[in-house]
Short mmCIF file of C-alpha atoms and ligand atoms in Angstrom, two decimals:
data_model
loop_
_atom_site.label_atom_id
_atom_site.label_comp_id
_atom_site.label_asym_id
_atom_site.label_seq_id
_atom_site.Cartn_x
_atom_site.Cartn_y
_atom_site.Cartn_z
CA UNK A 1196 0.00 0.00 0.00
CA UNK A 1197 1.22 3.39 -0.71
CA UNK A 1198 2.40 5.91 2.30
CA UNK A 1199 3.11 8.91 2.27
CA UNK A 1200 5.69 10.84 4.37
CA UNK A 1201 4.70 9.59 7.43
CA UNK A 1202 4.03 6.19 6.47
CA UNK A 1203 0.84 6.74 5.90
CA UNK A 1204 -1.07 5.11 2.69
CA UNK A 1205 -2.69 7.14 0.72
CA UNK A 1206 -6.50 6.05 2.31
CA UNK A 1207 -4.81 5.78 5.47
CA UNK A 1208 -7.85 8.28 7.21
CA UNK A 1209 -10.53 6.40 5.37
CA UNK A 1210 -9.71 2.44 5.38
CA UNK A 1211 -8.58 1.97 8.96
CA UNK A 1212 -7.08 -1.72 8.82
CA UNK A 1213 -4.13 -2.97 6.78
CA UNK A 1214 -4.91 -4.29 3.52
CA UNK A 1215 -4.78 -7.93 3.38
CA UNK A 1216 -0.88 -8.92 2.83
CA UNK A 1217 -1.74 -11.18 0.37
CA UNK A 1218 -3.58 -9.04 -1.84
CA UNK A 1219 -0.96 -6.51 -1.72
CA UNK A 1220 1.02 -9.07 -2.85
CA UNK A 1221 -1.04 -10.53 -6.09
CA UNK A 1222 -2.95 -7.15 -6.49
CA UNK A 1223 0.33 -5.21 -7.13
CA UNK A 1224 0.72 -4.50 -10.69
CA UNK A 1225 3.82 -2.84 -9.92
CA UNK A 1226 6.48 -5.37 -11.86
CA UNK A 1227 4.45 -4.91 -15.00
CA UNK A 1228 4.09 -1.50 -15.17
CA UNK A 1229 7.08 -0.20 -13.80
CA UNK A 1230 7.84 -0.40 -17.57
CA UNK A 1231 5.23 3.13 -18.13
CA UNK A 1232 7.54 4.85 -15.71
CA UNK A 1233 8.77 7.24 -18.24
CA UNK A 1234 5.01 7.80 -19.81
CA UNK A 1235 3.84 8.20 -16.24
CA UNK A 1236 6.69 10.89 -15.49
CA UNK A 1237 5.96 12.87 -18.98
CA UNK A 1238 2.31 12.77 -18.12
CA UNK A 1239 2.45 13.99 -14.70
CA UNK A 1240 5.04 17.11 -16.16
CA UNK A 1241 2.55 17.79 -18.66
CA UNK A 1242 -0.44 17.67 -16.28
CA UNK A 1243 1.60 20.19 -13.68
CA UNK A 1244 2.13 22.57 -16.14
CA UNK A 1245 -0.86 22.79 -17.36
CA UNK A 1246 -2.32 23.04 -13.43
CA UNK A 1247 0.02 26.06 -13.25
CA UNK A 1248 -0.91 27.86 -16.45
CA UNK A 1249 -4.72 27.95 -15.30
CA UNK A 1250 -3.55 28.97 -12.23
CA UNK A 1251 -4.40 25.87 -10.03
CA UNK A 1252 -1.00 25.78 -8.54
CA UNK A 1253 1.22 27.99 -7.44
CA UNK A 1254 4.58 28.55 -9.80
CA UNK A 1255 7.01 27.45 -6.10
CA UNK A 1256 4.87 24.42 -5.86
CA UNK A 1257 5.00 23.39 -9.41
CA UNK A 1258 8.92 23.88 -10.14
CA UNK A 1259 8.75 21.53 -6.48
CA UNK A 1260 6.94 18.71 -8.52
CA UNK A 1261 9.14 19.24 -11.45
CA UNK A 1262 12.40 18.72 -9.41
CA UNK A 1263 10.67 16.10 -7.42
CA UNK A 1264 9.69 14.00 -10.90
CA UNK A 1265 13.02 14.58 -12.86
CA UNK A 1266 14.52 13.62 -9.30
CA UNK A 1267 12.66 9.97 -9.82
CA UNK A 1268 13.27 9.39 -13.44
CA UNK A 1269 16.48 9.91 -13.61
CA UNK A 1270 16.48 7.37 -10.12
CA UNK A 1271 14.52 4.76 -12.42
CA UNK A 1272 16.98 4.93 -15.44
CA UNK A 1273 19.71 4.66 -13.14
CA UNK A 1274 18.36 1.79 -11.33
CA UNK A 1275 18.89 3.38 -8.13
CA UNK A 1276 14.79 3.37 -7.41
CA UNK A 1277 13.37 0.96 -5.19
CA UNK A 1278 9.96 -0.67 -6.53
CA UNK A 1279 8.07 -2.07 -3.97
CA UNK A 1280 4.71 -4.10 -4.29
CA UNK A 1281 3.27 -2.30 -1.51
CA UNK A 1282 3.23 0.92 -4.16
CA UNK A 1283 0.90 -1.40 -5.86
CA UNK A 1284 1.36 -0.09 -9.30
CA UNK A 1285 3.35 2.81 -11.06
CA UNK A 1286 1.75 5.66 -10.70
CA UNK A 1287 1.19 5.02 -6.74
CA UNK A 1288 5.35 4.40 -6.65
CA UNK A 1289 5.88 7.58 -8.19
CA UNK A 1290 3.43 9.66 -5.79
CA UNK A 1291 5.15 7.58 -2.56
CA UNK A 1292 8.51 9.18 -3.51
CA UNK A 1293 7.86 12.35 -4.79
CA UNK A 1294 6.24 12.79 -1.12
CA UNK A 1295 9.66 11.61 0.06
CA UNK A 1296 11.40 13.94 -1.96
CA UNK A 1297 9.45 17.35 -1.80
CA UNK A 1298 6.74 16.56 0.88
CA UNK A 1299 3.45 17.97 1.20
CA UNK A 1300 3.23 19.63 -1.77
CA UNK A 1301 3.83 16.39 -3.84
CA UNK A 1302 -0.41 16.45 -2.97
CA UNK A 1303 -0.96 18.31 -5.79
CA UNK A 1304 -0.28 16.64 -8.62
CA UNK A 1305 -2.95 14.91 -8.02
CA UNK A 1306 -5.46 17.56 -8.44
CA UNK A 1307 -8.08 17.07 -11.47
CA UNK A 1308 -7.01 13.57 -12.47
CA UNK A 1309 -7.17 10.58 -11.27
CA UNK A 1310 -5.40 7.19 -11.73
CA UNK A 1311 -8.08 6.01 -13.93
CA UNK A 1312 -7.27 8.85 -16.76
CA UNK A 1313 -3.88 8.39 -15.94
CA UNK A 1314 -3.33 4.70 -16.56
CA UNK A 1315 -4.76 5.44 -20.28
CA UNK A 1316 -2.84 7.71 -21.06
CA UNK A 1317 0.86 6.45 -19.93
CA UNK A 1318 -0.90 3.53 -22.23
CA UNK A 1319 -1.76 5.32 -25.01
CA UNK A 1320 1.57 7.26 -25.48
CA UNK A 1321 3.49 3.70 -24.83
CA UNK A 1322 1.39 2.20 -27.50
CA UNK A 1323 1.01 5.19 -30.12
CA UNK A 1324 5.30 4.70 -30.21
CA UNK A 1325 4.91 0.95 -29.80
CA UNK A 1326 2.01 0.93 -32.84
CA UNK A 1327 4.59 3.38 -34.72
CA UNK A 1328 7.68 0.44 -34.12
CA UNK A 1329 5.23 -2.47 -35.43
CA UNK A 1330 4.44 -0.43 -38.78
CA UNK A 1331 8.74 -0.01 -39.31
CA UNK A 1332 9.16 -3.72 -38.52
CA UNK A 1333 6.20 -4.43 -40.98
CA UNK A 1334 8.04 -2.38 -43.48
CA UNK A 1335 11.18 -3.80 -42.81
CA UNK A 1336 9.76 -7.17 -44.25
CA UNK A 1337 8.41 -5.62 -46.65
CA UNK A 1338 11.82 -4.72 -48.29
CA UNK A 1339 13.30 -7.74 -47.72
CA UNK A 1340 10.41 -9.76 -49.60
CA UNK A 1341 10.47 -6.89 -52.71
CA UNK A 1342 14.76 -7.80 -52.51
CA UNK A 1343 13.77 -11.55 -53.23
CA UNK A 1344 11.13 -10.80 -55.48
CA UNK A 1345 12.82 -9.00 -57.99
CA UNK A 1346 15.63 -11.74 -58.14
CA UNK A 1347 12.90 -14.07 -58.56
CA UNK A 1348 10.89 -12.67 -62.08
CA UNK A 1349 11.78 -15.46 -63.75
CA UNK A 1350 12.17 -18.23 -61.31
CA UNK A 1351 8.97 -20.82 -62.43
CA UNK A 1352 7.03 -22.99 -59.84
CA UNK A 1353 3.89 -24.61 -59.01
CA UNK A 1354 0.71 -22.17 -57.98
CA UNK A 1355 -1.01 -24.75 -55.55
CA UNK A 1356 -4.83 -25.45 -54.93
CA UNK A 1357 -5.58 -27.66 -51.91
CA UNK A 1358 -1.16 -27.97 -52.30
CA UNK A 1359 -1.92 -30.17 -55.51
CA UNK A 1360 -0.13 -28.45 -58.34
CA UNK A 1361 -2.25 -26.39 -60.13
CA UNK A 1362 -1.37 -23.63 -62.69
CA UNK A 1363 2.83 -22.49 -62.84
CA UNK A 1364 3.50 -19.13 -61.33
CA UNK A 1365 6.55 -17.34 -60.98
CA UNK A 1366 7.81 -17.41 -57.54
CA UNK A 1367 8.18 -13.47 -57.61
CA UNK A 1368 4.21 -13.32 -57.95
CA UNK A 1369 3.52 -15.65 -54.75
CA UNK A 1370 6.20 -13.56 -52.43
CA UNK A 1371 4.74 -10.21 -53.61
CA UNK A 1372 1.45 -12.05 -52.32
CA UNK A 1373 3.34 -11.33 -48.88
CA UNK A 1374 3.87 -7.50 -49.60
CA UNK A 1375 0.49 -7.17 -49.75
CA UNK A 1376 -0.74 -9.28 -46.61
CA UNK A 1377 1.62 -7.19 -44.68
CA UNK A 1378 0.62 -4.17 -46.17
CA UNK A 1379 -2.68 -4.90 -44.78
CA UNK A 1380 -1.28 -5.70 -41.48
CA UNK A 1381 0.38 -2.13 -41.42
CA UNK A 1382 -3.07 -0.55 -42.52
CA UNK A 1383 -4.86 -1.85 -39.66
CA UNK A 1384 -2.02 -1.02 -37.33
CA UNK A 1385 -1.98 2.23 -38.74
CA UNK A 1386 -6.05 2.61 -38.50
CA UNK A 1387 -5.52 1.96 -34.49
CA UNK A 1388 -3.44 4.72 -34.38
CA UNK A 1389 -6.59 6.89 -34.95
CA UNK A 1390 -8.09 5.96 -31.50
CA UNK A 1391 -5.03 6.07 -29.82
CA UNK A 1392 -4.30 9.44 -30.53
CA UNK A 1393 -7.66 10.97 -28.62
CA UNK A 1394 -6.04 12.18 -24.74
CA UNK A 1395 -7.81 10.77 -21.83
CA UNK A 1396 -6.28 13.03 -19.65
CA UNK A 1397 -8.25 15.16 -17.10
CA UNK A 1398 -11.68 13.33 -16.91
CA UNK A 1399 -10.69 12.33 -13.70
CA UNK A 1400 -12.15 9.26 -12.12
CA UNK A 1401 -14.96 9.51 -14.40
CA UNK A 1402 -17.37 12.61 -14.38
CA UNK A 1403 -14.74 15.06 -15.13
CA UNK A 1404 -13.09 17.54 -12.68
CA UNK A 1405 -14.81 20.74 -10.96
CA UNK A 1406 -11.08 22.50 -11.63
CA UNK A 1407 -10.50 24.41 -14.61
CA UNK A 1408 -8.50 22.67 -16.27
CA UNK A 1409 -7.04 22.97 -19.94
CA UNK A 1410 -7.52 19.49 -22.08
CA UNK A 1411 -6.56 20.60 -25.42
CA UNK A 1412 -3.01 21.95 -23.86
CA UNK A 1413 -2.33 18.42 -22.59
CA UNK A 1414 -3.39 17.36 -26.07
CA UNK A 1415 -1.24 19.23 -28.06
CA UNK A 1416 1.81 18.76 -25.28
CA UNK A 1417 1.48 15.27 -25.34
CA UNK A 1418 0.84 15.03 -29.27
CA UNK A 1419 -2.58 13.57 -29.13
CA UNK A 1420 -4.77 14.93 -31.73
CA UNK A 1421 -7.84 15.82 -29.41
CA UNK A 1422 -9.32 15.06 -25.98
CA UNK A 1423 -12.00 12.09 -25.88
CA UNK A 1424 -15.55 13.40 -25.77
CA UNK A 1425 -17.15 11.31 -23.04
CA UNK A 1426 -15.14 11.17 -19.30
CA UNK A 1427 -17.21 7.74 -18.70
CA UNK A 1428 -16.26 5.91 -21.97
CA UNK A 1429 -12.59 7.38 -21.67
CA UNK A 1430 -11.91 5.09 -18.23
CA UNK A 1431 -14.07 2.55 -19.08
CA UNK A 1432 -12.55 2.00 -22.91
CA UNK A 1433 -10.63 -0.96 -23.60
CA UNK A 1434 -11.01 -1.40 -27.63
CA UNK A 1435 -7.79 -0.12 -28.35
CA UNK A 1436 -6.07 -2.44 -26.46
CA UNK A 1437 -8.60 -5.30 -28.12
CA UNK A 1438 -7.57 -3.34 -31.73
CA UNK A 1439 -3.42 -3.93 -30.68
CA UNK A 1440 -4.38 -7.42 -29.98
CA UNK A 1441 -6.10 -8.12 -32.65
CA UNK A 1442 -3.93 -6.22 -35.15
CA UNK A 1443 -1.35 -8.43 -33.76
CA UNK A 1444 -2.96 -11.70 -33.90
CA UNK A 1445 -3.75 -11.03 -37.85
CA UNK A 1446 -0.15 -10.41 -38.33
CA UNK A 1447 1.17 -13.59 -36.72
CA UNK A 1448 -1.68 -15.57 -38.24
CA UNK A 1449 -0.11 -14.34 -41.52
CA UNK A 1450 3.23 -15.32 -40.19
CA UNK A 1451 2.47 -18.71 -39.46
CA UNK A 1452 0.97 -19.39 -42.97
CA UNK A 1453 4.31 -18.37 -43.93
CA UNK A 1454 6.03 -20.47 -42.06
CA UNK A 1455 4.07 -23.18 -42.65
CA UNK A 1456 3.87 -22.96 -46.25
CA UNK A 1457 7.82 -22.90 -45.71
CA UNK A 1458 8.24 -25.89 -43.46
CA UNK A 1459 6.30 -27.82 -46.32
CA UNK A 1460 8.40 -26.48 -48.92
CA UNK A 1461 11.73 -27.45 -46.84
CA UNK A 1462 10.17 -31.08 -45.71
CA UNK A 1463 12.16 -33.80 -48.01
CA UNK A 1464 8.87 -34.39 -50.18
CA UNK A 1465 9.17 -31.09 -51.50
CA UNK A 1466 12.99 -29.77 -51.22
CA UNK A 1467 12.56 -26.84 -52.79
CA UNK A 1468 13.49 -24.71 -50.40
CA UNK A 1469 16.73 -24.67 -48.50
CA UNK A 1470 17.34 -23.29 -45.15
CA UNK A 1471 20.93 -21.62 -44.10
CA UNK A 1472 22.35 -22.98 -41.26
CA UNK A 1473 21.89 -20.06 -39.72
CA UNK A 1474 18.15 -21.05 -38.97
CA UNK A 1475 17.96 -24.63 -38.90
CA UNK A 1476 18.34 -26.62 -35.52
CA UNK A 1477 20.14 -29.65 -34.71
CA UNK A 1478 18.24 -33.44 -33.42
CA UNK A 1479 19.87 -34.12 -30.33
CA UNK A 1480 19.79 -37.97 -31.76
CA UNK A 1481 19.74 -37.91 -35.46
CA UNK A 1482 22.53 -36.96 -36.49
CA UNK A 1483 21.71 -36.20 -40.10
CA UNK A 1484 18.75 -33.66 -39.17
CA UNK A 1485 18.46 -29.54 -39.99
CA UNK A 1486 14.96 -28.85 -38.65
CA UNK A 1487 13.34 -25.57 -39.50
CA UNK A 1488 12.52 -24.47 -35.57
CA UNK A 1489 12.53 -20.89 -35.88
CA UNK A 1490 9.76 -21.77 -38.78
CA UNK A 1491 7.96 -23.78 -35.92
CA UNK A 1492 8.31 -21.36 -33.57
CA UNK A 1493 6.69 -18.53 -35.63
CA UNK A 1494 3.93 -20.85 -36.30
CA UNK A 1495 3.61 -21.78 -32.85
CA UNK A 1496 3.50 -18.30 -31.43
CA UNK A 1497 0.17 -17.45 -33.16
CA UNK A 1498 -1.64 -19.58 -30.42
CA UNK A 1499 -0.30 -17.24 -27.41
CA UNK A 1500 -1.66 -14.35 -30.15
CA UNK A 1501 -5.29 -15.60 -29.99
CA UNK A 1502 -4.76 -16.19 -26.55
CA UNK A 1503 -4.00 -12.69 -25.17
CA UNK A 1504 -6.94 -11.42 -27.80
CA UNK A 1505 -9.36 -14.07 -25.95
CA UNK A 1506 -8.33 -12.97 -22.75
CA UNK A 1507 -9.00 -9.41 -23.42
CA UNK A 1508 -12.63 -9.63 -24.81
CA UNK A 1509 -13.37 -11.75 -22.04
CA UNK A 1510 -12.33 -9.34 -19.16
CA UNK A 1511 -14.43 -6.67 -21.25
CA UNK A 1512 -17.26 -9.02 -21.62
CA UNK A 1513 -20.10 -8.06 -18.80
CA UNK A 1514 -17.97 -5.07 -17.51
CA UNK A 1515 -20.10 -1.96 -16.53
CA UNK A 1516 -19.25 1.14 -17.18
CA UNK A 1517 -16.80 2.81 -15.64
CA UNK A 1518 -13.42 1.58 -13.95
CA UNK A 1519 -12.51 -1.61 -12.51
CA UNK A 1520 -9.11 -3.58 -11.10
CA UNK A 1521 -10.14 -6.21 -13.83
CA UNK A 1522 -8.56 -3.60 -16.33
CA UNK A 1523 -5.60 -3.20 -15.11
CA UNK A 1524 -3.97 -6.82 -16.73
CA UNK A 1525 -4.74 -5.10 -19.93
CA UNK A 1526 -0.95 -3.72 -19.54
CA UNK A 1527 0.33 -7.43 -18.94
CA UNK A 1528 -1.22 -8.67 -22.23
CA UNK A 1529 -0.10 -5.80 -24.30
CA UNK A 1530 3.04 -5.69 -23.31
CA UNK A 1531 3.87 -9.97 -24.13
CA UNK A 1532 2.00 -9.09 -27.52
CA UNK A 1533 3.79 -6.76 -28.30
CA UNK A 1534 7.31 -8.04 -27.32
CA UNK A 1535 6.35 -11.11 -28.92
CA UNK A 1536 5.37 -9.82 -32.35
CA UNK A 1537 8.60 -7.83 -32.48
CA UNK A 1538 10.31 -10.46 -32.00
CA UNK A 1539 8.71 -12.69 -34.59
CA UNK A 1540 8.66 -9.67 -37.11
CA UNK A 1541 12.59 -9.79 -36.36
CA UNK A 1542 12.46 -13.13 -36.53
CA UNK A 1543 10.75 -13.33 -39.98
CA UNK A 1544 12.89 -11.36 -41.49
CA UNK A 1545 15.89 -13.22 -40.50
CA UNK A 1546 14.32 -16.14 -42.19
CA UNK A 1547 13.46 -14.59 -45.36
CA UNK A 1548 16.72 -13.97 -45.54
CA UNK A 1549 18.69 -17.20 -45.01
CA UNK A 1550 15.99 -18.71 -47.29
CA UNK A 1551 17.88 -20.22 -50.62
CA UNK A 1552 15.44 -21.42 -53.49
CA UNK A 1553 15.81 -24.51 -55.10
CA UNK A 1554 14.84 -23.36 -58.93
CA UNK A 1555 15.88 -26.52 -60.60
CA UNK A 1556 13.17 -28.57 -58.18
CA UNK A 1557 10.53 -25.85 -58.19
CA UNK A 1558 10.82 -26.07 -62.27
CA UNK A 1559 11.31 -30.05 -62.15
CA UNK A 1560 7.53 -30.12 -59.89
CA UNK A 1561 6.37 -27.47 -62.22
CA UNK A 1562 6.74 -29.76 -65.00
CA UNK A 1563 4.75 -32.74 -63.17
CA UNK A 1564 0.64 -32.66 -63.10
CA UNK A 1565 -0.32 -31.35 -66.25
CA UNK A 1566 -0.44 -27.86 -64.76
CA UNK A 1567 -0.75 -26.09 -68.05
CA UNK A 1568 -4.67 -27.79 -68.44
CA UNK A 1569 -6.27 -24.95 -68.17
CA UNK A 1570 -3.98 -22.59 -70.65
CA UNK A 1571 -5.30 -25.57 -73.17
CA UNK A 1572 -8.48 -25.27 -72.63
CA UNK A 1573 -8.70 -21.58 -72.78
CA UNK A 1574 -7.14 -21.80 -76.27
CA UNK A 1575 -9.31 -24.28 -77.36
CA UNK A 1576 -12.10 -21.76 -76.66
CA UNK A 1577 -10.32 -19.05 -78.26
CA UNK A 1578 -9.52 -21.13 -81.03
CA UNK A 1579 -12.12 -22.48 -81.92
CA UNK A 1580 -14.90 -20.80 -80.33
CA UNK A 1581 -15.87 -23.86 -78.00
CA UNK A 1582 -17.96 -23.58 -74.73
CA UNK A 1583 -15.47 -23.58 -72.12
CA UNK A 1584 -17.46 -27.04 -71.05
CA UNK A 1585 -16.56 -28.34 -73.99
CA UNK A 1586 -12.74 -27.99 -74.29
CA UNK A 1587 -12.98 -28.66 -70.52
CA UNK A 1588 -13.40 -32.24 -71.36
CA UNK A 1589 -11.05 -32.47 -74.59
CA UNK A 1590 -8.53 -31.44 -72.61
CA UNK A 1591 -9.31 -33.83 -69.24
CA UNK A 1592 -9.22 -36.46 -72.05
CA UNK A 1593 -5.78 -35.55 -73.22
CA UNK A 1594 -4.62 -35.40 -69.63
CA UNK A 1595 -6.32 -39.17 -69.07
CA UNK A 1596 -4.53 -39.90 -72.43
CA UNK A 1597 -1.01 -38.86 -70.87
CA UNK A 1598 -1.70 -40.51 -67.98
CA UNK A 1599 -2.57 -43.69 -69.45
CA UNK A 1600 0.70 -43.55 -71.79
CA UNK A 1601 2.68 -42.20 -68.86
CA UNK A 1602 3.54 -39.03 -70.88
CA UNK A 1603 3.72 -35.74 -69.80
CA UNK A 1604 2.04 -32.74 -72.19
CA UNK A 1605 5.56 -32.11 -73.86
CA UNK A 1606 6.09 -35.36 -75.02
CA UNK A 1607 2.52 -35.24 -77.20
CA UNK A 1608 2.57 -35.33 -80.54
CA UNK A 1609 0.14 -34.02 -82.71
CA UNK A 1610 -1.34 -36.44 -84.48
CA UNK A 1611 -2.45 -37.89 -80.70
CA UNK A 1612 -4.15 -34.84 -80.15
CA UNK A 1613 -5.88 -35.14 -83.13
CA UNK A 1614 -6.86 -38.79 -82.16
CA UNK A 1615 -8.92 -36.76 -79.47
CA UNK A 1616 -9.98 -34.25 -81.92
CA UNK A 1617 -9.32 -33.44 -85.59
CA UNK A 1618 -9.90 -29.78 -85.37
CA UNK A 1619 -7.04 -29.44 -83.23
CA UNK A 1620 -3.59 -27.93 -85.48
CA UNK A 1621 0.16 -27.83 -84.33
CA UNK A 1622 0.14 -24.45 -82.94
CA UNK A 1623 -1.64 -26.34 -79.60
CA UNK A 1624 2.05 -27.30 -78.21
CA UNK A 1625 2.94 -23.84 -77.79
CA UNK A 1626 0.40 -23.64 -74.47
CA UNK A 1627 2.40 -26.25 -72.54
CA UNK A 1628 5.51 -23.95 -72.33
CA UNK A 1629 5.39 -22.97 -68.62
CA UNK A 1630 7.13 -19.50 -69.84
CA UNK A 1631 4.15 -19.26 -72.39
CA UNK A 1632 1.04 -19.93 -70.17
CA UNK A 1633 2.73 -16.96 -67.16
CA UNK A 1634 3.25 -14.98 -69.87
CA UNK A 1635 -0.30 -15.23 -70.87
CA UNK A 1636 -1.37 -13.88 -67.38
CA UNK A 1637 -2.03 -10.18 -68.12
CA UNK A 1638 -5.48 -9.51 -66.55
CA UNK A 1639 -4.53 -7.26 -63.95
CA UNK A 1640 -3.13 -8.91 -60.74
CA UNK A 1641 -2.12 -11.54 -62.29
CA UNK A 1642 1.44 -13.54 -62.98
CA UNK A 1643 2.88 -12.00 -65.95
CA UNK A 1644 6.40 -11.37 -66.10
CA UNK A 1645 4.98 -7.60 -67.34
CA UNK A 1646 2.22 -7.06 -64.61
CA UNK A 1647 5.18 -8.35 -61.95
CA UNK A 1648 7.43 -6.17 -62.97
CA UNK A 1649 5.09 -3.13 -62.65
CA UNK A 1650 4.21 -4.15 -59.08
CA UNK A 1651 7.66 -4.19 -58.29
CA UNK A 1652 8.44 -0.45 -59.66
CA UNK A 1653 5.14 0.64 -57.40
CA UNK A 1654 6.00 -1.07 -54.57
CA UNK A 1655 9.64 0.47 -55.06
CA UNK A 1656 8.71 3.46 -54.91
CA UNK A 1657 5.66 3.00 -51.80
CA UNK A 1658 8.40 1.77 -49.86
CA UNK A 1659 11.28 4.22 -50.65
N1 LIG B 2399 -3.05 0.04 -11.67
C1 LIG B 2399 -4.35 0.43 -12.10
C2 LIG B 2399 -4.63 -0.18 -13.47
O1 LIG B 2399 -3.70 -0.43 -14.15
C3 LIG B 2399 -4.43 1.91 -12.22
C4 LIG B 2399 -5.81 2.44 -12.10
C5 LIG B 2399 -6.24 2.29 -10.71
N2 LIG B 2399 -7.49 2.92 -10.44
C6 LIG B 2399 -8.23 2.56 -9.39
N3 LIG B 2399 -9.33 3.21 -9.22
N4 LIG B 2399 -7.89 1.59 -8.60
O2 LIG B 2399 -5.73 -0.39 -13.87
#
């Protein structure tokens, strides 16, 4: 429990017995927060001077506070403060001491604000620089994927459906899929920012205060873009914290598909990726093994994700209006989510770049299951004006003709296909070239080597 100077807490005149030693104990939010200290200090400055301007305190008792607060943080960054779980949680710990340092006086800070505005805002400044760090990380991807894009143009592979090989692709076209899944991830990141930006400061508990205070000169100290509206919903509101989380869990869901799309590509069936040493992890038996665990970890990590989001929406779930202490582990669940999707954005990007890509056996599997089917039956429409029904089953009966001759669509020879049907002519082999059919691909989004390349200049230049 907090005391002031004379060992006092806080409610000391009002709550007459100690507070159960146990609670104080598992209560105390004080090792988790700790980590707003600097928010909490910046806050408090802001709040003082702003008491001062409108004449709420006097100028002796505010240059007091300012000494006092400086006093702490500098104590904090030089580890010479002592945290104690009694404080219970930051913003008490900071009060305790500046009493110890200035006395009396220390009182006022407290005037027109309350612990309940407070709290939000050291959280919304953390997390408006914290949002700001996610978006650079996303970026940071970002570049690395357009880097391997742009040596892979021409580099051919399988497009899978259901992983069965389906239509050939070039491998530039499926990691510029990435750019824009992450984009995505740094839009709604970005969106969150929006709500984070309005300054809860100075409704007090939750009516407002009776002082005259001046909002829109925290807000513009403290770079928010405008006070909240309502004092109730600003100590009650939780959604950004849900947005973070969720914002978060998208992002490592993305990851994961990633990684697992990668851990199938570097399994032995597939080989065609390999992994640098650099991220592969030994068997502590088999001695022959390089197992992808930073790919496993990644995907793994999307579970604690959903869990922190689950968490959240359930200690919102049946909450009234305004403040309650089942808020405050909204500060433990931000902070693992976000520490955790730093790392794995760090993480990510260390993969993408130790990734090497086996172009012989991407080509090799590009060449097995008949993936150019449906560039044949497209031409057979164009051709010869068909319905697409029609050349639909020509061509499954050329593939069940291949397959029954074990032949792949290169090794046909024309007079087969005209077994099938006379109308067909020669020019029909050009549509199994794998070059030909991504070629072909010019509706826009699609594979082309052209429509690639353009998304690379854009993207070049959107991430400049
Ligand atoms: N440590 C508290 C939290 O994080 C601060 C707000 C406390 N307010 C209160 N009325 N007890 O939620």
């Amino acid at each position: 429990m907090t005391k002031n100077k004379n060992n006092q807490s806080v409610w000391s005149s009002r709550i007459k017995k100690n507070k159960s030693t146990l609670f104080e104990k598992i209560g105390s939010s004080i090792n988790i927060d700790k980590r707003l200290y600097k928010e909490d200090i910046n806050c408090s400055l802001t709040h003082v001077d702003m008491l001062f301007r409108q004449k709420i305190i006097s100028f002796k008792v505010k240059n007091k506070i300012f000494f006092g607060l400086n006093k702490i943080k500098n104590e904090i960054t030089k580890k010479k403060f002592i945290f104690k779980n009694r404080d219970e949680d930051i913003h008490m710990s900071i009060e305790r001491r500046l009493h110890e340092i200035i006395g009396d006086d220390a009182g006022f800070i407290h005037s027109g604000r309350s612990r309940n505005d407070q709290v939000v805002t050291d959280l919304k400044v953390w997390m408006k620089e914290s949002t700001n760090q996610i978006i650079s990380y996303l970026r940071s991807n970002q570049k690395t994927i357009l880097q391997l894009s742009e040596k892979n143009i021409y580099t051919i592979m399988p497009g899978f459906t259901h992983l069965k090989n389906a239509q050939p692709i070039s491998l530039c076209h499926y990691l510029l899929a990435y750019i824009e899944i992450f984009e995505r991830d740094k839009k709604r990141f970005e969106y969150n920012l929006k709500n984070l930006n309005e300054n809860p400061l100075g409704v007090a508990a939750l009516s407002g205060t009776s002082f005259n205070i001046d909002r829109n000169y925290t807000t513009k100290k403290l770079n928010f873009s405008k006070p909240t509206n309502n004092s109730i919903d600003t100590v009650s509101d939780r959604d950004f914290v849900v947005d973070f989380i969720y914002a978060s869990s998208m992002c490592s869901m993305h990851i994961s598909r990633l990684s697992e799309e990668l851990i199938i590509w570097n399994s032995d069936g597939f080989k065609l990726v390999k992994l640098n040493d650099r991220i592969v992890t030994g068997s502590s038996i088999m001695p022959q093994k390089k197992n992808p665990d930073p790919l496993e970890y990644l995907r793994g990590q999307t579970g604690i994700f959903y869990g922190n989001l689950v968490s959240m929406l359930t200690i919102l779930k049946g909450l009234p209006l305004s403040y309650f202490k089942d808020l405050q582990d909204d500060k433990k669940l931000i902070f693992e989510t976000f520490d955790n999707l730093k790392n794995c954005l760090l993480l990510t990007n260390e993969v993408l770049k130790n990734i090497i890509f086996n172009k012989k056996n991407m080509l090799e599997l590009a060449e097995k299951g008949f993936l150019t089917a449906t560039d044949l039956a497209d031409y057979i429409v164009k051709k010869h004006n068909y319905p697409f029904r029609k050349s639909y089953n020509l061509t499954a009966k050329i593939v069940n003709f291949c397959e029954k001759n074990n032949k792949s669509f290169k090794d046909l020879k024309i007079n087969e296909i005209k077994k099938i049907d006379s109308q067909l002519e020669n020019d029909i082999l050009k549509v199994f070239d794998l070059n030909n059919s991504i070629s072909s691909k010019k509706s826009f989004g699609g594979t082309s080597f052209d429509n690639i390349k353009k998304m690379i200049k854009k993207y070049k230049k959107e991430l400049r």
